[in-house]
Short mmCIF file of N, CA and C in Angstrom, two decimals:
data_model
loop_
_atom_site.label_atom_id
_atom_site.label_comp_id
_atom_site.label_asym_id
_atom_site.label_seq_id
_atom_site.Cartn_x
_atom_site.Cartn_y
_atom_site.Cartn_z
N MET A 13 19.22 -14.87 1.55
CA MET A 13 18.71 -14.43 0.35
C MET A 13 19.01 -12.96 0.06
N SER A 14 19.43 -12.77 -1.13
CA SER A 14 19.82 -11.38 -1.58
C SER A 14 18.56 -10.65 -2.05
N HIS A 15 18.42 -9.40 -1.72
CA HIS A 15 17.34 -8.65 -2.32
C HIS A 15 17.83 -7.40 -2.82
N THR A 16 17.12 -6.82 -3.93
CA THR A 16 17.58 -5.59 -4.55
C THR A 16 17.37 -4.44 -3.67
N VAL A 17 16.41 -4.45 -2.78
CA VAL A 17 16.12 -3.32 -1.94
C VAL A 17 15.95 -3.82 -0.36
N ASP A 18 16.81 -3.17 0.48
CA ASP A 18 16.69 -3.53 1.81
C ASP A 18 15.43 -3.04 2.56
N ILE A 19 14.85 -3.82 3.45
CA ILE A 19 13.78 -3.26 4.40
C ILE A 19 14.33 -3.20 5.74
N PRO A 20 14.60 -1.98 6.22
CA PRO A 20 15.17 -1.69 7.46
C PRO A 20 14.28 -2.30 8.60
N GLN A 21 14.76 -2.49 9.76
CA GLN A 21 14.17 -3.05 10.91
C GLN A 21 12.93 -2.04 11.29
N SER A 22 13.40 -0.84 11.22
CA SER A 22 12.30 0.19 11.62
C SER A 22 11.11 0.16 10.73
N ILE A 23 11.24 -0.12 9.37
CA ILE A 23 10.00 -0.30 8.53
C ILE A 23 9.29 -1.61 8.98
N LYS A 24 9.97 -2.62 9.21
CA LYS A 24 9.35 -3.96 9.68
C LYS A 24 8.60 -3.69 10.90
N ASP A 25 9.10 -2.85 11.87
CA ASP A 25 8.33 -2.57 13.11
C ASP A 25 7.09 -1.77 12.81
N THR A 26 7.23 -0.74 11.91
CA THR A 26 6.07 0.16 11.49
C THR A 26 5.07 -0.83 10.95
N LEU A 27 5.39 -1.70 10.00
CA LEU A 27 4.49 -2.68 9.33
C LEU A 27 3.74 -3.46 10.46
N ARG A 28 4.57 -3.96 11.32
CA ARG A 28 3.89 -4.82 12.22
C ARG A 28 2.84 -4.11 13.25
N LYS A 29 3.31 -2.89 13.67
CA LYS A 29 2.44 -2.03 14.38
C LYS A 29 1.08 -1.63 13.66
N PHE A 30 1.28 -1.30 12.33
CA PHE A 30 0.15 -1.01 11.58
C PHE A 30 -0.84 -2.02 11.39
N ARG A 31 -0.21 -3.24 11.12
CA ARG A 31 -1.01 -4.48 10.90
C ARG A 31 -1.89 -4.93 12.01
N PHE A 32 -1.28 -4.78 13.25
CA PHE A 32 -2.05 -5.12 14.44
C PHE A 32 -2.78 -4.13 15.15
N SER A 33 -2.86 -2.91 14.64
CA SER A 33 -3.75 -1.83 15.28
C SER A 33 -5.11 -2.17 15.09
N ARG A 34 -6.03 -2.03 16.03
CA ARG A 34 -7.42 -2.24 15.99
C ARG A 34 -8.11 -1.11 15.31
N ARG A 35 -8.92 -1.27 14.45
CA ARG A 35 -9.73 -0.19 13.75
C ARG A 35 -11.22 -0.53 13.98
N SER A 36 -12.03 0.50 14.22
CA SER A 36 -13.47 0.25 14.39
C SER A 36 -14.28 1.08 13.30
N SER A 37 -13.57 2.10 12.62
CA SER A 37 -14.17 2.61 11.46
C SER A 37 -13.16 3.31 10.76
N GLY A 38 -13.49 3.65 9.35
CA GLY A 38 -12.64 4.23 8.49
C GLY A 38 -11.46 3.44 7.99
N SER A 39 -10.79 4.00 7.03
CA SER A 39 -9.66 3.32 6.46
C SER A 39 -8.33 4.05 6.74
N ALA A 40 -7.31 3.23 7.04
CA ALA A 40 -6.00 3.74 7.43
C ALA A 40 -5.00 3.33 6.38
N ALA A 41 -3.96 4.09 6.16
CA ALA A 41 -2.96 3.82 5.06
C ALA A 41 -1.57 4.11 5.57
N LEU A 42 -0.71 3.25 5.15
CA LEU A 42 0.83 3.48 5.34
C LEU A 42 1.37 3.47 3.92
N ILE A 43 2.07 4.64 3.56
CA ILE A 43 2.79 4.68 2.32
C ILE A 43 4.29 4.67 2.41
N ILE A 44 4.80 3.72 1.65
CA ILE A 44 6.24 3.38 1.65
C ILE A 44 6.85 3.67 0.23
N LYS A 45 8.11 4.11 0.21
CA LYS A 45 8.68 4.36 -1.10
C LYS A 45 10.09 3.72 -1.00
N ILE A 46 10.65 3.64 -2.32
CA ILE A 46 12.09 3.20 -2.31
C ILE A 46 12.88 4.43 -2.45
N ASN A 47 14.04 4.41 -1.65
CA ASN A 47 15.07 5.42 -1.73
C ASN A 47 16.02 4.87 -2.78
N LYS A 48 16.05 5.47 -3.84
CA LYS A 48 16.78 4.93 -5.03
C LYS A 48 18.30 5.11 -4.75
N GLN A 49 18.68 6.07 -4.09
CA GLN A 49 20.14 6.23 -3.80
C GLN A 49 20.64 5.12 -2.85
N LYS A 50 19.87 5.01 -1.76
CA LYS A 50 20.31 4.09 -0.77
C LYS A 50 19.88 2.58 -0.83
N LEU A 51 18.97 2.48 -1.78
CA LEU A 51 18.32 1.18 -2.09
C LEU A 51 17.71 0.45 -0.82
N ILE A 52 16.92 1.40 -0.04
CA ILE A 52 16.13 0.97 1.10
C ILE A 52 14.71 1.49 0.95
N LEU A 53 13.83 0.84 1.77
CA LEU A 53 12.48 1.37 1.85
C LEU A 53 12.39 2.32 2.94
N GLU A 54 11.55 3.35 2.73
CA GLU A 54 11.36 4.51 3.72
C GLU A 54 9.85 4.76 3.77
N GLU A 55 9.52 5.05 5.00
CA GLU A 55 8.05 5.53 5.24
C GLU A 55 7.82 6.91 4.74
N VAL A 56 6.86 7.16 3.94
CA VAL A 56 6.44 8.35 3.53
C VAL A 56 5.55 9.06 4.36
N GLU A 57 4.37 8.47 4.71
CA GLU A 57 3.39 9.03 5.48
C GLU A 57 2.40 7.89 6.00
N GLN A 58 1.77 8.18 7.14
CA GLN A 58 0.67 7.33 7.70
C GLN A 58 -0.49 8.09 7.85
N PHE A 59 -1.66 7.55 7.55
CA PHE A 59 -2.99 8.15 7.72
C PHE A 59 -3.81 7.32 8.66
N ASP A 60 -4.50 7.84 9.56
CA ASP A 60 -5.24 7.09 10.47
C ASP A 60 -6.75 6.90 9.92
N SER A 61 -7.22 8.01 9.30
CA SER A 61 -8.56 7.93 8.78
C SER A 61 -8.52 8.66 7.47
N ILE A 62 -8.65 8.02 6.39
CA ILE A 62 -8.64 8.72 5.01
C ILE A 62 -9.49 8.04 4.12
N SER A 63 -10.23 8.82 3.32
CA SER A 63 -11.02 8.31 2.21
C SER A 63 -10.09 7.81 1.10
N ILE A 64 -10.64 6.87 0.31
CA ILE A 64 -9.89 6.36 -0.89
C ILE A 64 -9.50 7.43 -1.86
N GLU A 65 -10.42 8.34 -2.11
CA GLU A 65 -10.28 9.48 -3.02
C GLU A 65 -9.15 10.37 -2.48
N ASP A 66 -9.24 10.72 -1.25
CA ASP A 66 -8.09 11.57 -0.61
C ASP A 66 -6.79 10.87 -0.70
N LEU A 67 -6.76 9.58 -0.56
CA LEU A 67 -5.49 8.77 -0.52
C LEU A 67 -4.89 8.82 -1.93
N ALA A 68 -5.85 8.64 -2.98
CA ALA A 68 -5.37 8.75 -4.41
C ALA A 68 -4.71 10.04 -4.73
N GLU A 69 -5.33 11.14 -4.08
CA GLU A 69 -4.74 12.50 -4.26
C GLU A 69 -3.40 12.66 -3.73
N GLU A 70 -3.13 11.95 -2.48
CA GLU A 70 -1.86 12.09 -1.88
C GLU A 70 -0.73 11.36 -2.47
N LEU A 71 -0.95 10.35 -3.49
CA LEU A 71 0.00 9.61 -3.97
C LEU A 71 0.52 10.41 -5.20
N PRO A 72 1.88 10.28 -5.54
CA PRO A 72 2.46 11.02 -6.56
C PRO A 72 2.07 10.48 -7.99
N GLU A 73 1.93 11.29 -8.95
CA GLU A 73 1.43 10.86 -10.25
C GLU A 73 2.64 10.17 -11.06
N ASN A 74 3.75 10.53 -10.67
CA ASN A 74 4.99 9.97 -11.53
C ASN A 74 5.98 9.09 -10.62
N SER A 75 5.52 8.55 -9.60
CA SER A 75 6.49 7.84 -8.82
C SER A 75 5.75 6.61 -8.21
N PRO A 76 6.29 5.49 -8.28
CA PRO A 76 5.63 4.32 -7.55
C PRO A 76 5.68 4.26 -6.03
N ARG A 77 4.77 3.60 -5.44
CA ARG A 77 4.68 3.49 -3.90
C ARG A 77 4.10 2.24 -3.60
N TYR A 78 4.33 1.70 -2.40
CA TYR A 78 3.61 0.63 -1.70
C TYR A 78 2.76 1.25 -0.80
N VAL A 79 1.32 0.83 -0.89
CA VAL A 79 0.38 1.37 0.15
C VAL A 79 -0.22 0.22 0.91
N LEU A 80 -0.03 0.19 2.17
CA LEU A 80 -0.63 -0.78 2.99
C LEU A 80 -1.87 -0.17 3.54
N LEU A 81 -3.08 -0.77 3.16
CA LEU A 81 -4.25 -0.24 3.49
C LEU A 81 -5.10 -1.14 4.41
N SER A 82 -5.49 -0.55 5.58
CA SER A 82 -6.58 -1.23 6.43
C SER A 82 -7.89 -0.67 5.99
N TYR A 83 -8.67 -1.40 5.25
CA TYR A 83 -9.85 -0.81 4.48
C TYR A 83 -11.14 -1.20 5.08
N GLU A 84 -11.97 -0.22 5.38
CA GLU A 84 -13.36 -0.54 5.94
C GLU A 84 -14.28 -0.96 4.80
N LEU A 85 -14.50 -2.40 4.82
CA LEU A 85 -15.39 -3.03 3.76
C LEU A 85 -16.65 -3.32 4.41
N ASN A 86 -17.82 -2.88 3.73
CA ASN A 86 -19.04 -3.07 4.09
C ASN A 86 -19.64 -4.17 3.26
N HIS A 87 -20.11 -5.32 3.92
CA HIS A 87 -20.61 -6.55 3.21
C HIS A 87 -22.03 -6.24 2.92
N SER A 88 -22.63 -6.95 2.02
CA SER A 88 -24.00 -6.96 1.64
C SER A 88 -24.96 -7.34 2.75
N ASP A 89 -24.41 -8.18 3.74
CA ASP A 89 -25.29 -8.63 4.81
C ASP A 89 -25.18 -7.74 6.11
N GLY A 90 -24.51 -6.63 5.84
CA GLY A 90 -24.47 -5.61 6.94
C GLY A 90 -23.17 -5.69 7.91
N ARG A 91 -22.47 -6.73 7.65
CA ARG A 91 -21.17 -6.91 8.41
C ARG A 91 -20.08 -5.86 7.92
N LYS A 92 -19.20 -5.74 8.73
CA LYS A 92 -18.15 -4.60 8.42
C LYS A 92 -16.77 -5.34 8.75
N SER A 93 -15.83 -5.29 7.76
CA SER A 93 -14.61 -5.93 8.07
C SER A 93 -13.46 -4.99 7.68
N PHE A 94 -12.35 -5.27 8.17
CA PHE A 94 -11.28 -4.40 7.82
C PHE A 94 -9.92 -5.13 7.32
N PRO A 95 -10.15 -5.67 6.04
CA PRO A 95 -9.02 -6.45 5.42
C PRO A 95 -7.73 -5.57 5.21
N LEU A 96 -6.59 -6.15 5.32
CA LEU A 96 -5.36 -5.60 4.97
C LEU A 96 -5.11 -5.81 3.55
N VAL A 97 -4.84 -4.64 2.71
CA VAL A 97 -4.69 -4.76 1.25
C VAL A 97 -3.42 -3.99 0.93
N LEU A 98 -2.69 -4.67 0.06
CA LEU A 98 -1.48 -3.99 -0.50
C LEU A 98 -1.78 -3.41 -1.74
N ILE A 99 -1.74 -2.03 -1.94
CA ILE A 99 -1.87 -1.37 -3.20
C ILE A 99 -0.51 -1.11 -3.87
N ASN A 100 -0.39 -1.62 -5.01
CA ASN A 100 0.93 -1.54 -5.73
C ASN A 100 0.66 -0.21 -6.70
N TRP A 101 1.03 0.77 -6.22
CA TRP A 101 0.76 2.08 -6.90
C TRP A 101 2.05 2.27 -7.84
N ALA A 102 1.84 2.04 -9.21
CA ALA A 102 2.90 2.08 -10.21
C ALA A 102 2.45 2.74 -11.43
N PRO A 103 2.33 4.14 -11.37
CA PRO A 103 1.80 4.90 -12.55
C PRO A 103 2.76 4.65 -13.71
N THR A 104 2.09 4.56 -14.93
CA THR A 104 2.85 4.38 -16.07
C THR A 104 3.68 5.44 -16.44
N THR A 105 3.47 6.69 -15.93
CA THR A 105 4.23 7.89 -16.18
C THR A 105 5.49 7.90 -15.38
N SER A 106 5.70 6.93 -14.41
CA SER A 106 6.95 6.84 -13.57
C SER A 106 8.22 6.58 -14.55
N GLU A 107 9.29 7.09 -13.94
CA GLU A 107 10.64 6.66 -14.57
C GLU A 107 10.83 5.16 -14.66
N THR A 108 11.27 4.75 -15.87
CA THR A 108 11.33 3.12 -16.10
C THR A 108 12.24 2.61 -15.03
N SER A 109 13.36 3.20 -14.68
CA SER A 109 14.35 2.53 -13.80
C SER A 109 13.56 2.39 -12.38
N LEU A 110 12.80 3.46 -11.97
CA LEU A 110 12.15 3.39 -10.70
C LEU A 110 11.02 2.23 -10.69
N LEU A 111 10.30 2.10 -11.88
CA LEU A 111 9.37 1.10 -11.93
C LEU A 111 10.05 -0.35 -11.84
N THR A 112 11.15 -0.42 -12.51
CA THR A 112 11.96 -1.72 -12.45
C THR A 112 12.28 -1.96 -11.09
N LEU A 113 12.90 -1.01 -10.30
CA LEU A 113 13.32 -1.21 -8.98
C LEU A 113 12.09 -1.58 -8.14
N HIS A 114 10.96 -0.90 -8.31
CA HIS A 114 9.74 -0.94 -7.56
C HIS A 114 9.16 -2.56 -7.80
N ALA A 115 9.23 -2.99 -9.02
CA ALA A 115 8.69 -4.34 -9.40
C ALA A 115 9.63 -5.31 -8.66
N SER A 116 10.96 -5.12 -8.73
CA SER A 116 11.87 -6.24 -8.27
C SER A 116 11.80 -6.29 -6.84
N ALA A 117 11.29 -5.24 -6.02
CA ALA A 117 11.28 -5.35 -4.48
C ALA A 117 9.84 -5.74 -4.02
N PHE A 118 8.87 -5.81 -4.94
CA PHE A 118 7.52 -5.94 -4.68
C PHE A 118 7.30 -7.19 -3.78
N LEU A 119 7.67 -8.37 -4.31
CA LEU A 119 7.45 -9.61 -3.57
C LEU A 119 7.98 -9.63 -2.25
N ASN A 120 9.11 -9.25 -2.13
CA ASN A 120 9.80 -9.18 -0.80
C ASN A 120 9.01 -8.27 0.15
N PHE A 121 8.61 -7.20 -0.42
CA PHE A 121 7.79 -6.22 0.60
C PHE A 121 6.41 -6.86 0.87
N GLN A 122 5.81 -7.59 0.03
CA GLN A 122 4.51 -8.14 0.19
C GLN A 122 4.64 -9.32 1.25
N THR A 123 5.75 -10.08 1.22
CA THR A 123 5.95 -11.13 2.07
C THR A 123 6.32 -10.52 3.55
N THR A 124 7.08 -9.61 3.53
CA THR A 124 7.47 -8.88 4.81
C THR A 124 6.24 -8.29 5.38
N ALA A 125 5.39 -7.63 4.60
CA ALA A 125 4.10 -7.07 5.09
C ALA A 125 3.07 -8.07 5.53
N ASP A 126 3.18 -9.36 5.00
CA ASP A 126 2.36 -10.44 5.15
C ASP A 126 0.98 -10.11 4.70
N VAL A 127 0.83 -9.68 3.52
CA VAL A 127 -0.48 -9.27 2.90
C VAL A 127 -0.77 -10.17 1.61
N SER A 128 -2.02 -10.83 1.67
CA SER A 128 -2.30 -11.55 0.51
C SER A 128 -3.09 -10.94 -0.60
N LYS A 129 -3.99 -9.95 -0.23
CA LYS A 129 -4.73 -9.24 -1.15
C LYS A 129 -3.94 -8.04 -1.75
N VAL A 130 -3.82 -8.05 -3.03
CA VAL A 130 -3.00 -7.03 -3.73
C VAL A 130 -3.91 -6.43 -4.82
N ILE A 131 -3.87 -5.03 -4.91
CA ILE A 131 -4.45 -4.35 -5.90
C ILE A 131 -3.50 -3.55 -6.80
N GLU A 132 -3.39 -3.85 -7.98
CA GLU A 132 -2.48 -3.14 -8.84
C GLU A 132 -3.03 -1.80 -9.29
N VAL A 133 -2.40 -0.66 -9.21
CA VAL A 133 -2.92 0.58 -9.81
C VAL A 133 -1.83 1.28 -10.75
N ARG A 134 -2.13 1.32 -12.03
CA ARG A 134 -1.19 1.79 -12.97
C ARG A 134 -1.71 3.16 -13.49
N ASP A 135 -2.96 3.44 -13.49
CA ASP A 135 -3.53 4.65 -14.19
C ASP A 135 -3.89 5.76 -13.31
N GLY A 136 -3.03 5.96 -12.19
CA GLY A 136 -3.29 7.14 -11.41
C GLY A 136 -4.55 7.16 -10.58
N PRO A 137 -4.90 8.31 -10.15
CA PRO A 137 -6.00 8.51 -9.17
C PRO A 137 -7.38 7.83 -9.73
N GLU A 138 -7.56 7.79 -11.06
CA GLU A 138 -8.77 7.24 -11.63
C GLU A 138 -8.79 5.67 -11.43
N GLY A 139 -7.65 5.12 -11.20
CA GLY A 139 -7.62 3.69 -10.91
C GLY A 139 -7.84 3.30 -9.51
N LEU A 140 -7.93 4.25 -8.68
CA LEU A 140 -7.91 4.10 -7.21
C LEU A 140 -9.23 4.79 -6.58
N THR A 141 -10.28 4.03 -6.65
CA THR A 141 -11.56 4.63 -6.15
C THR A 141 -12.22 3.57 -5.24
N LYS A 142 -13.10 4.04 -4.31
CA LYS A 142 -13.87 3.06 -3.41
C LYS A 142 -14.56 1.92 -4.13
N ASP A 143 -15.22 2.32 -5.36
CA ASP A 143 -15.95 1.34 -6.18
C ASP A 143 -15.07 0.18 -6.63
N ILE A 144 -13.79 0.69 -7.14
CA ILE A 144 -12.75 -0.28 -7.64
C ILE A 144 -12.44 -1.29 -6.52
N ILE A 145 -12.02 -0.69 -5.44
CA ILE A 145 -11.51 -1.53 -4.26
C ILE A 145 -12.70 -2.43 -3.76
N ASP A 146 -13.88 -2.01 -3.62
CA ASP A 146 -14.98 -2.71 -3.08
C ASP A 146 -15.21 -4.01 -4.09
N ALA A 147 -15.11 -3.64 -5.39
CA ALA A 147 -15.39 -4.68 -6.36
C ALA A 147 -14.36 -5.79 -6.33
N LYS A 148 -13.05 -5.36 -6.30
CA LYS A 148 -12.01 -6.36 -6.11
C LYS A 148 -12.15 -7.13 -4.79
N LEU A 149 -12.28 -6.48 -3.76
CA LEU A 149 -12.31 -7.22 -2.36
C LEU A 149 -13.66 -8.14 -2.39
N LEU A 150 -14.76 -7.67 -2.70
CA LEU A 150 -16.01 -8.42 -2.53
C LEU A 150 -16.08 -9.52 -3.52
N SER A 151 -15.35 -9.55 -4.70
CA SER A 151 -15.42 -10.58 -5.61
C SER A 151 -14.39 -11.80 -5.26
N SER A 152 -13.55 -11.46 -4.28
CA SER A 152 -12.50 -12.49 -3.96
C SER A 152 -12.95 -13.31 -2.75
#
């Protein structure tokens, strides 16, 4: 199958390692971007313990990113879980050609990362808060 953007083996290895790392507290994030010139995915940064608000500030306001998030979710019955969530960071202020490329590679990335929970964020940091993530995850 042909894909618009290649996912190098190094990114696949990083995704696998991130996916299977054990967490007991806090949220961890892996930020991935598309290298427009080479048409491949590249790791931007990895955070071992980051708040959602700090993560939102780390993400660019004019450029799309894929964010794999191991999120500390507190349930109403006191349980704690760490679901893996894919945040599709696609600010409307991004360059149209980048957004198109980002959208075309999204499903392949989601399949490769093996993540079923997806949160779309188009309105910048205001659209990525703990309350928004909690609401989306606890309602599903």
